[in-house]
Tab-separated table of C-alpha atoms and ligand atoms in Angstrom:
chain	number	residue	atom	x	y	z
A	1	MET	CA	57.354	-111.748	-55.368
A	2	ILE	CA	55.150	-110.540	-52.589
A	3	ASP	CA	51.422	-110.990	-53.033
A	4	VAL	CA	50.620	-107.388	-52.152
A	5	GLU	CA	46.860	-107.913	-52.113
A	6	LYS	CA	47.251	-110.803	-49.691
A	7	VAL	CA	49.521	-108.940	-47.262
A	8	ARG	CA	47.144	-105.967	-47.393
A	9	ARG	CA	44.190	-108.232	-46.617
A	10	ASP	CA	46.235	-109.460	-43.633
A	11	THR	CA	46.549	-105.811	-42.565
A	12	PRO	CA	43.009	-104.419	-42.407
A	13	ALA	CA	44.178	-100.889	-41.509
A	14	CYS	CA	45.578	-100.567	-45.055
A	15	GLU	CA	41.987	-99.820	-46.093
A	16	ARG	CA	41.766	-96.827	-43.797
A	17	VAL	CA	45.182	-95.205	-43.735
A	18	THR	CA	48.269	-94.719	-45.886
A	19	HIS	CA	50.822	-95.818	-43.362
A	20	LEU	CA	54.289	-94.480	-44.196
A	21	ASN	CA	55.554	-94.500	-40.618
A	22	ASN	CA	56.988	-98.004	-40.540
A	23	ALA	CA	60.252	-96.782	-39.023
A	24	GLY	CA	58.143	-95.473	-36.124
A	25	ALA	CA	55.796	-98.412	-35.702
A	26	ALA	CA	54.578	-100.567	-38.586
A	27	LEU	CA	51.051	-101.948	-38.814
A	28	ALA	CA	51.009	-105.467	-37.400
A	29	PRO	CA	49.544	-108.233	-39.592
A	30	GLN	CA	46.436	-110.003	-38.303
A	31	PRO	CA	48.259	-113.215	-37.225
A	32	VAL	CA	50.421	-111.078	-34.898
A	33	VAL	CA	47.382	-109.263	-33.503
A	34	ASP	CA	45.576	-112.591	-33.024
A	35	ALA	CA	48.556	-114.123	-31.197
A	36	LEU	CA	48.740	-111.105	-28.897
A	37	THR	CA	45.057	-110.783	-28.050
A	38	GLY	CA	44.581	-114.558	-27.977
A	39	HIS	CA	47.143	-114.957	-25.239
A	40	ILE	CA	45.844	-112.041	-23.198
A	41	GLU	CA	42.371	-113.586	-23.366
A	42	LEU	CA	43.771	-116.953	-22.324
A	43	GLU	CA	45.467	-115.313	-19.326
A	44	ALA	CA	42.181	-113.689	-18.348
A	45	THR	CA	40.351	-116.999	-18.768
A	46	ILE	CA	42.566	-119.551	-17.040
A	47	GLY	CA	45.246	-117.516	-15.206
A	48	GLY	CA	48.609	-116.046	-16.214
A	49	TYR	CA	50.885	-118.900	-15.124
A	50	GLU	CA	48.476	-121.501	-16.434
A	51	ALA	CA	48.273	-119.691	-19.777
A	52	ALA	CA	52.081	-119.575	-20.035
A	53	GLU	CA	52.197	-123.321	-19.424
A	54	ARG	CA	49.561	-124.065	-22.030
A	55	ALA	CA	51.275	-121.752	-24.559
A	56	ALA	CA	54.785	-122.994	-23.716
A	57	ALA	CA	55.462	-124.111	-27.291
A	58	SER	CA	54.499	-120.707	-28.719
A	59	VAL	CA	56.613	-118.902	-26.125
A	60	GLU	CA	59.536	-121.175	-26.973
A	61	ARG	CA	58.969	-120.741	-30.725
A	62	PHE	CA	60.116	-117.120	-30.335
A	63	TYR	CA	63.789	-118.188	-30.126
A	64	PRO	CA	64.131	-120.250	-33.324
A	65	ALA	CA	61.813	-117.834	-35.158
A	66	VAL	CA	64.034	-114.826	-34.454
A	67	ALA	CA	67.211	-116.885	-34.876
A	68	GLU	CA	66.144	-118.076	-38.344
A	69	LEU	CA	65.381	-114.534	-39.451
A	70	ILE	CA	68.908	-113.284	-38.686
A	71	GLY	CA	70.938	-116.459	-39.217
A	72	ALA	CA	71.639	-117.030	-35.517
A	73	ARG	CA	71.190	-120.011	-33.182
A	74	PRO	CA	68.192	-120.079	-30.835
A	75	ASP	CA	70.453	-120.012	-27.750
A	76	GLU	CA	71.964	-116.736	-28.978
A	77	ILE	CA	68.642	-114.872	-28.646
A	78	ALA	CA	67.169	-113.132	-25.590
A	79	TYR	CA	63.712	-111.591	-25.343
A	80	VAL	CA	63.935	-107.960	-24.145
A	81	GLU	CA	61.215	-105.310	-23.858
A	82	ASN	CA	62.689	-102.924	-26.447
A	83	ALA	CA	65.789	-102.240	-28.483
A	84	THR	CA	67.229	-99.610	-26.162
A	85	ARG	CA	67.251	-101.991	-23.210
A	86	ALA	CA	68.580	-104.811	-25.377
A	87	TRP	CA	71.443	-102.574	-26.507
A	88	ASP	CA	72.017	-101.326	-22.923
A	89	LEU	CA	72.132	-104.849	-21.504
A	90	ALA	CA	74.906	-105.775	-23.914
A	91	PHE	CA	76.724	-102.454	-23.615
A	92	PHE	CA	76.762	-102.251	-19.814
A	93	ALA	CA	77.908	-105.880	-19.633
A	94	ILE	CA	81.223	-105.019	-21.270
A	95	PRO	CA	84.031	-104.859	-18.684
A	96	PHE	CA	85.389	-101.429	-19.642
A	97	ARG	CA	88.691	-100.239	-18.199
A	98	ARG	CA	90.193	-96.776	-17.942
A	99	GLY	CA	91.778	-95.796	-21.231
A	100	ASP	CA	89.524	-98.014	-23.363
A	101	ARG	CA	88.142	-96.436	-26.500
A	102	ILE	CA	84.692	-96.813	-28.041
A	103	LEU	CA	84.342	-96.124	-31.761
A	104	THR	CA	81.003	-95.025	-33.153
A	105	THR	CA	79.494	-93.134	-36.069
A	106	THR	CA	78.065	-89.648	-36.664
A	107	SER	CA	74.494	-90.909	-36.995
A	108	GLU	CA	74.433	-92.885	-33.740
A	109	TYR	CA	71.136	-92.964	-31.829
A	110	ALA	CA	70.744	-90.471	-28.989
A	111	SER	CA	70.119	-93.105	-26.284
A	112	ASN	CA	73.359	-94.842	-27.248
A	113	GLY	CA	75.234	-91.538	-27.117
A	114	ILE	CA	73.922	-90.922	-23.598
A	115	ALA	CA	75.034	-94.408	-22.491
A	116	PHE	CA	78.499	-93.687	-23.922
A	117	ARG	CA	78.676	-90.610	-21.659
A	118	GLN	CA	77.667	-92.649	-18.602
A	119	VAL	CA	80.435	-95.159	-19.201
A	120	ALA	CA	82.928	-92.431	-20.129
A	121	GLN	CA	82.298	-90.690	-16.792
A	122	ARG	CA	82.215	-93.868	-14.735
A	123	HIS	CA	85.184	-95.722	-16.205
A	124	GLY	CA	87.338	-93.096	-17.910
A	125	VAL	CA	86.541	-94.472	-21.337
A	126	ARG	CA	86.961	-92.349	-24.475
A	127	VAL	CA	84.391	-92.129	-27.244
A	128	ASP	CA	85.722	-91.417	-30.723
A	129	VAL	CA	83.401	-90.666	-33.610
A	130	VAL	CA	84.690	-92.118	-36.864
A	131	PRO	CA	84.251	-89.631	-39.733
A	132	ASP	CA	81.860	-90.214	-42.625
A	133	ASP	CA	82.948	-91.150	-46.115
A	134	GLU	CA	81.880	-89.256	-49.239
A	135	HIS	CA	78.462	-90.968	-49.133
A	136	GLY	CA	77.740	-89.705	-45.607
A	137	GLN	CA	78.011	-93.142	-43.984
A	138	ILE	CA	80.768	-94.363	-41.670
A	139	SER	CA	84.119	-94.408	-43.457
A	140	VAL	CA	85.476	-97.949	-43.454
A	141	ASP	CA	88.985	-96.640	-44.180
A	142	ALA	CA	88.855	-94.232	-41.245
A	143	LEU	CA	87.570	-97.043	-39.026
A	144	ALA	CA	90.515	-99.209	-40.050
A	145	VAL	CA	92.918	-96.396	-39.095
A	146	GLU	CA	91.252	-95.953	-35.696
A	147	LEU	CA	91.366	-99.688	-34.990
A	148	GLU	CA	95.031	-99.718	-35.941
A	149	ARG	CA	95.692	-96.978	-33.388
A	150	GLY	CA	94.737	-99.395	-30.607
A	151	ASP	CA	92.958	-99.387	-27.209
A	152	VAL	CA	89.596	-99.997	-28.868
A	153	ARG	CA	87.295	-102.021	-26.640
A	154	LEU	CA	84.115	-101.686	-28.660
A	155	VAL	CA	82.791	-100.591	-32.019
A	156	ALA	CA	79.129	-99.608	-31.609
A	157	VAL	CA	77.386	-98.526	-34.790
A	158	ASN	CA	73.847	-98.469	-36.126
A	159	HIS	CA	73.012	-100.467	-39.227
A	160	VAL	CA	70.404	-97.934	-40.327
A	161	PRO	CA	70.021	-94.656	-38.438
A	162	THR	CA	66.638	-93.556	-37.204
A	163	HIS	CA	66.486	-90.351	-39.265
A	164	ASN	CA	67.953	-91.186	-42.643
A	165	GLY	CA	67.803	-93.720	-45.475
A	166	LEU	CA	71.476	-94.662	-45.385
A	167	VAL	CA	72.634	-98.204	-44.671
A	168	ASN	CA	75.977	-98.466	-42.902
A	169	PRO	CA	78.389	-101.056	-44.350
A	170	ALA	CA	77.896	-103.482	-41.466
A	171	ALA	CA	79.715	-106.442	-43.037
A	172	ASP	CA	82.837	-104.317	-43.724
A	173	ILE	CA	82.770	-103.081	-40.124
A	174	GLY	CA	82.361	-106.642	-38.860
A	175	ARG	CA	85.264	-107.912	-40.928
A	176	LEU	CA	87.585	-105.219	-39.507
A	177	CYS	CA	86.414	-105.794	-35.930
A	178	ARG	CA	86.862	-109.544	-36.147
A	179	ALA	CA	90.366	-109.106	-37.584
A	180	ALA	CA	91.242	-106.661	-34.783
A	181	GLY	CA	89.665	-108.833	-32.054
A	182	VAL	CA	87.374	-105.961	-31.031
A	183	LEU	CA	83.748	-106.335	-29.904
A	184	PHE	CA	81.141	-105.139	-32.404
A	185	LEU	CA	77.685	-104.088	-31.172
A	186	LEU	CA	75.250	-103.475	-34.031
A	187	ASP	CA	72.113	-101.407	-33.454
A	188	ALA	CA	69.875	-103.117	-36.004
A	189	CYS	CA	66.673	-101.527	-34.783
A	190	GLN	CA	65.804	-100.061	-38.193
A	191	SER	CA	67.195	-102.831	-40.375
A	192	VAL	CA	65.727	-106.071	-39.007
A	193	GLY	CA	62.457	-106.729	-40.821
A	194	GLN	CA	63.194	-104.566	-43.875
A	195	LEU	CA	66.689	-105.731	-44.886
A	196	ALA	CA	68.278	-109.168	-45.002
A	197	VAL	CA	70.421	-109.163	-41.852
A	198	ASP	CA	72.624	-112.203	-41.370
A	199	VAL	CA	74.774	-112.185	-38.239
A	200	ALA	CA	77.242	-114.641	-39.785
A	201	GLU	CA	77.801	-112.305	-42.710
A	202	VAL	CA	77.872	-109.126	-40.590
A	203	GLN	CA	80.080	-110.795	-37.950
A	204	CYS	CA	78.675	-108.693	-35.125
A	205	ASP	CA	79.087	-109.965	-31.572
A	206	MET	CA	75.888	-108.375	-30.303
A	207	LEU	CA	72.824	-107.051	-32.096
A	208	SER	CA	69.764	-105.250	-30.767
A	209	ALA	CA	66.369	-104.822	-32.424
A	210	THR	CA	62.842	-103.810	-31.601
A	211	GLY	CA	59.539	-105.518	-32.362
A	212	ARG	CA	57.318	-102.677	-33.469
A	213	LYS	CA	59.263	-101.200	-36.383
A	214	PHE	CA	59.886	-103.043	-39.669
A	215	LEU	CA	59.411	-106.402	-37.961
A	216	ARG	CA	55.704	-105.561	-37.488
A	217	GLY	CA	55.543	-106.945	-33.957
A	218	PRO	CA	53.784	-105.415	-30.945
A	219	ARG	CA	55.015	-102.332	-29.108
A	220	GLY	CA	57.067	-102.976	-25.976
A	221	THR	CA	58.908	-105.973	-27.449
A	222	GLY	CA	62.445	-106.496	-28.737
A	223	PHE	CA	65.383	-108.842	-28.685
A	224	LEU	CA	69.108	-109.118	-28.180
A	225	TYR	CA	71.443	-111.396	-30.110
A	226	VAL	CA	74.723	-112.339	-28.425
A	227	ARG	CA	77.225	-114.512	-30.235
A	228	ARG	CA	77.881	-117.785	-28.480
A	229	ASP	CA	81.655	-117.287	-28.327
A	230	VAL	CA	81.428	-113.994	-26.422
A	231	VAL	CA	78.432	-114.525	-24.157
A	232	SER	CA	80.448	-115.930	-21.249
A	233	ASP	CA	82.613	-112.761	-21.183
A	234	LEU	CA	79.568	-110.558	-20.722
A	235	GLU	CA	78.079	-110.374	-17.235
A	236	PRO	CA	74.660	-108.700	-17.436
A	237	PRO	CA	74.466	-105.489	-15.377
A	238	MET	CA	71.428	-106.958	-13.598
A	239	LEU	CA	70.498	-110.552	-12.860
A	240	ASP	CA	67.505	-112.344	-11.429
A	241	LEU	CA	66.492	-115.846	-10.411
A	242	VAL	CA	66.199	-117.196	-13.953
A	243	SER	CA	69.152	-115.446	-15.566
A	244	ALA	CA	71.216	-116.770	-12.655
A	245	THR	CA	70.916	-119.459	-9.969
A	246	TRP	CA	71.593	-118.693	-6.323
A	247	THR	CA	73.834	-121.661	-5.535
A	248	SER	CA	74.809	-120.862	-1.917
A	249	PRO	CA	74.300	-117.795	0.301
A	250	ASP	CA	77.535	-116.371	-1.145
A	251	THR	CA	77.520	-117.622	-4.730
A	252	TYR	CA	75.505	-117.533	-7.917
A	253	GLU	CA	75.867	-119.027	-11.361
A	254	ILE	CA	74.858	-117.165	-14.482
A	255	ARG	CA	73.049	-118.926	-17.315
A	256	SER	CA	75.437	-119.904	-20.048
A	257	ASP	CA	73.385	-118.732	-23.053
A	258	ALA	CA	71.947	-115.406	-24.246
A	259	ARG	CA	68.997	-115.792	-21.910
A	260	ARG	CA	71.253	-114.576	-19.108
A	261	PHE	CA	70.017	-111.167	-20.311
A	262	GLU	CA	66.337	-111.968	-19.727
A	263	ASN	CA	63.962	-111.286	-16.828
A	264	PHE	CA	61.653	-113.837	-15.302
A	265	GLU	CA	58.662	-111.533	-15.564
A	266	ARG	CA	57.784	-110.412	-19.044
A	267	ASN	CA	55.014	-109.740	-21.491
A	268	MET	CA	54.306	-113.348	-22.550
A	269	ALA	CA	51.762	-112.280	-25.169
A	270	GLY	CA	54.348	-109.907	-26.609
A	271	GLN	CA	57.008	-112.586	-26.793
A	272	ILE	CA	54.652	-115.015	-28.544
A	273	ALA	CA	53.466	-112.335	-30.975
A	274	LEU	CA	57.014	-111.206	-31.784
A	275	GLY	CA	57.858	-114.795	-32.658
A	276	VAL	CA	54.834	-114.859	-34.969
A	277	ALA	CA	56.009	-111.586	-36.565
A	278	ALA	CA	59.460	-113.074	-37.213
A	279	ASP	CA	57.893	-116.175	-38.763
A	280	TYR	CA	55.602	-113.991	-40.880
A	281	ALA	CA	58.616	-112.112	-42.291
A	282	SER	CA	60.545	-115.341	-42.948
A	283	ALA	CA	57.550	-116.905	-44.698
A	284	LEU	CA	57.422	-113.963	-47.128
A	285	GLY	CA	61.202	-114.137	-47.509
A	286	ILE	CA	63.433	-111.394	-46.149
A	287	GLU	CA	65.308	-110.955	-49.463
A	288	VAL	CA	62.017	-110.441	-51.272
A	289	ILE	CA	60.934	-107.972	-48.578
A	290	GLU	CA	64.186	-106.044	-48.961
A	291	GLN	CA	63.788	-105.869	-52.727
A	292	ARG	CA	60.277	-104.469	-52.559
A	293	VAL	CA	60.958	-102.008	-49.731
A	294	THR	CA	64.106	-100.729	-51.434
A	295	ARG	CA	62.369	-100.333	-54.784
A	296	LEU	CA	59.356	-98.511	-53.325
A	297	ALA	CA	61.648	-96.129	-51.425
A	298	ALA	CA	63.795	-95.440	-54.494
A	299	ASP	CA	60.612	-94.779	-56.421
A	300	LEU	CA	59.417	-92.365	-53.746
A	301	ARG	CA	62.755	-90.497	-53.700
A	302	GLU	CA	62.526	-90.063	-57.448
A	303	ARG	CA	58.998	-88.699	-57.273
A	304	LEU	CA	59.809	-86.368	-54.375
A	305	THR	CA	62.894	-85.056	-56.154
A	306	ALA	CA	60.706	-84.200	-59.135
A	307	THR	CA	58.300	-82.252	-56.904
A	308	PRO	CA	59.042	-78.493	-56.791
A	309	GLY	CA	60.019	-77.263	-53.317
A	310	VAL	CA	60.767	-80.753	-51.976
A	311	ALA	CA	64.333	-81.891	-51.203
A	312	VAL	CA	65.300	-85.487	-50.404
A	313	ARG	CA	67.893	-85.608	-47.606
A	314	ASP	CA	69.000	-89.224	-47.617
A	315	ARG	CA	72.672	-90.128	-47.591
A	316	GLY	CA	74.483	-93.411	-48.092
A	317	ALA	CA	75.765	-95.533	-50.965
A	318	GLN	CA	73.048	-98.068	-50.192
A	319	ARG	CA	69.620	-96.790	-49.158
A	320	CYS	CA	66.701	-98.475	-47.464
A	321	GLY	CA	63.005	-97.905	-46.813
A	322	ILE	CA	63.452	-94.649	-44.882
A	323	VAL	CA	63.010	-91.488	-46.939
A	324	ALA	CA	63.871	-88.149	-45.306
A	325	PHE	CA	62.798	-84.942	-47.012
A	326	THR	CA	62.138	-81.260	-46.377
A	327	VAL	CA	59.595	-78.913	-47.946
A	328	ASP	CA	60.545	-75.285	-48.660
A	329	GLY	CA	58.764	-72.834	-46.407
A	330	SER	CA	57.209	-75.495	-44.127
A	331	GLU	CA	58.299	-76.914	-40.804
A	332	PRO	CA	58.393	-80.739	-40.821
A	333	GLU	CA	55.637	-80.765	-38.176
A	334	GLN	CA	53.351	-78.716	-40.442
A	335	VAL	CA	53.905	-81.167	-43.280
A	336	ARG	CA	53.283	-84.133	-40.994
A	337	ASP	CA	50.063	-82.622	-39.654
A	338	MET	CA	48.810	-81.660	-43.109
A	339	LEU	CA	49.432	-85.222	-44.303
A	340	ARG	CA	47.808	-86.708	-41.212
A	341	GLY	CA	44.691	-84.709	-42.061
A	342	ARG	CA	44.662	-86.501	-45.422
A	343	GLY	CA	45.007	-89.964	-43.930
A	344	ILE	CA	48.747	-90.279	-44.564
A	345	ASN	CA	51.018	-91.175	-41.642
A	346	VAL	CA	54.614	-89.934	-41.631
A	347	SER	CA	56.824	-88.702	-38.822
A	348	VAL	CA	59.404	-86.024	-38.074
A	349	THR	CA	63.070	-86.713	-37.309
A	350	HIS	CA	64.243	-85.311	-33.998
A	351	GLY	CA	67.627	-83.969	-35.025
A	352	SER	CA	69.228	-85.368	-31.862
A	353	GLU	CA	72.300	-86.792	-33.608
A	354	LEU	CA	74.789	-84.534	-31.835
A	355	TYR	CA	77.893	-86.235	-33.248
A	356	ASP	CA	76.997	-85.109	-36.741
A	357	ARG	CA	78.983	-81.996	-37.618
A	358	ASN	CA	77.245	-81.701	-40.974
A	359	ALA	CA	73.920	-82.150	-39.252
A	360	LEU	CA	70.969	-82.581	-41.532
A	361	PRO	CA	68.026	-80.265	-41.040
A	362	ARG	CA	65.113	-81.756	-39.168
A	363	ALA	CA	63.051	-83.498	-41.793
A	364	VAL	CA	59.872	-85.357	-42.579
A	365	ARG	CA	60.429	-89.121	-42.492
A	366	ALA	CA	58.344	-91.300	-44.786
A	367	SER	CA	59.170	-94.972	-44.270
A	368	VAL	CA	57.710	-97.539	-46.628
A	369	HIS	CA	57.006	-101.220	-46.085
A	370	TYR	CA	56.252	-104.026	-48.503
A	371	TYR	CA	52.514	-103.648	-47.935
A	372	ASN	CA	52.567	-100.084	-49.253
A	373	THR	CA	51.638	-99.510	-52.901
A	374	GLU	CA	52.615	-97.172	-55.739
A	375	ASN	CA	49.156	-95.598	-55.362
A	376	GLU	CA	49.969	-94.666	-51.790
A	377	LEU	CA	53.233	-93.057	-52.904
A	378	ASP	CA	51.185	-91.055	-55.423
A	379	ARG	CA	48.876	-89.906	-52.658
A	380	LEU	CA	51.823	-88.610	-50.646
A	381	VAL	CA	53.463	-86.834	-53.587
A	382	ASN	CA	50.156	-85.326	-54.773
A	383	ALA	CA	49.503	-83.963	-51.298
A	384	LEU	CA	52.898	-82.208	-51.399
A	385	ALA	CA	52.596	-80.819	-54.930
A	386	PRO	CA	52.266	-77.021	-54.866
B	1	PLP	C1	64.027	-96.785	-32.554
B	1	PLP	C2	65.499	-96.921	-32.461
B	1	PLP	C3	66.093	-97.373	-31.278
B	1	PLP	C4	65.315	-97.603	-30.012
B	1	PLP	O1	64.388	-98.628	-30.091
B	1	PLP	P1	63.306	-98.798	-28.914
B	1	PLP	O2	62.618	-100.070	-29.223
B	1	PLP	O3	62.439	-97.592	-29.005
B	1	PLP	O4	64.039	-98.837	-27.625
B	1	PLP	C5	67.451	-97.592	-31.279
B	1	PLP	N1	68.195	-97.342	-32.369
B	1	PLP	C6	67.676	-96.889	-33.525
B	1	PLP	C7	68.554	-96.652	-34.701
B	1	PLP	C8	66.296	-96.658	-33.605
B	1	PLP	O5	65.763	-96.188	-34.736
């Protein structure tokens, strides 16, 4: 069980705001804020390189901390400035050939869809969108049929989409990909930190995530996981003097582990603080976090459904901490602004999921975290009651 009072004391902003925008950016706990500001102050006091040297153990802690959270090995983790770049680094490292196919899902993130177009135009690759099942998530049966058809180079699917509470059946996808010998890139941006994600169970080859969402890390931080067995087949689209070594005027050697995807220059304070955020989540227990987040969200859906004029829009057989809803007669922005005026933070979904033929209306997105309370859910529902 999570000691809710304790985690709220660790998050002083809980006193001032009802924060239901954790899928946008969660509130960071005080240890994360202290790690971030502490290192910036150290840099200002003794110098940036000198601070990195003194904090070397904390910088290094980032790798096992993130690895432990997702069941990986430390050498399978790279620090990247956000999830989009982490995903891009893996995606653009894949040696696509003309005629290759990429399989994805209707709810795929807009940035990923744009990258698919780039590669499609550059390399003559085809992108096929696997249909949904009756729950509105990727159909595992349809995926199996598409894999059977052949020429698939990559399956790239989100674990949890940005705009909806559904959870895609990542472990079923991973099992099929592994059996077919096809690369599986999982966009876990919205799942890491709220759901128990275990790369051994999911069997993904690559996974991208961000710091600021459910992981409660700082903005401008993220990471990439690359499975040890595939890393040597993936040449990063860009290299530098730490991801590779210039061995002669005409040759270079790329690092053998996931850090081949890193830059020399980075936000050291961010890396340290993201490691602290991962440790903070592990100390609470990711299964316990998932239980509480899932229960609070289910509770909220129930209360919203019982509110006249409010419609819950979530799909999926399994649902997570994201709750999408619409209010009759109001634009999502109006609802968001009204709630903001009452000290309740929510956001609006963009509706940029162009693959989705049964596109959902743009909606209000309320995303709960374990530090939210039933009282806060009441505040939201009461504000919406006619
Ligand atoms: C937020 C999000 C991203 C992008 O993450 P950034 O850290 O903003 O780059 C990618 N995929 C999904 C599903 C997201 O929700």
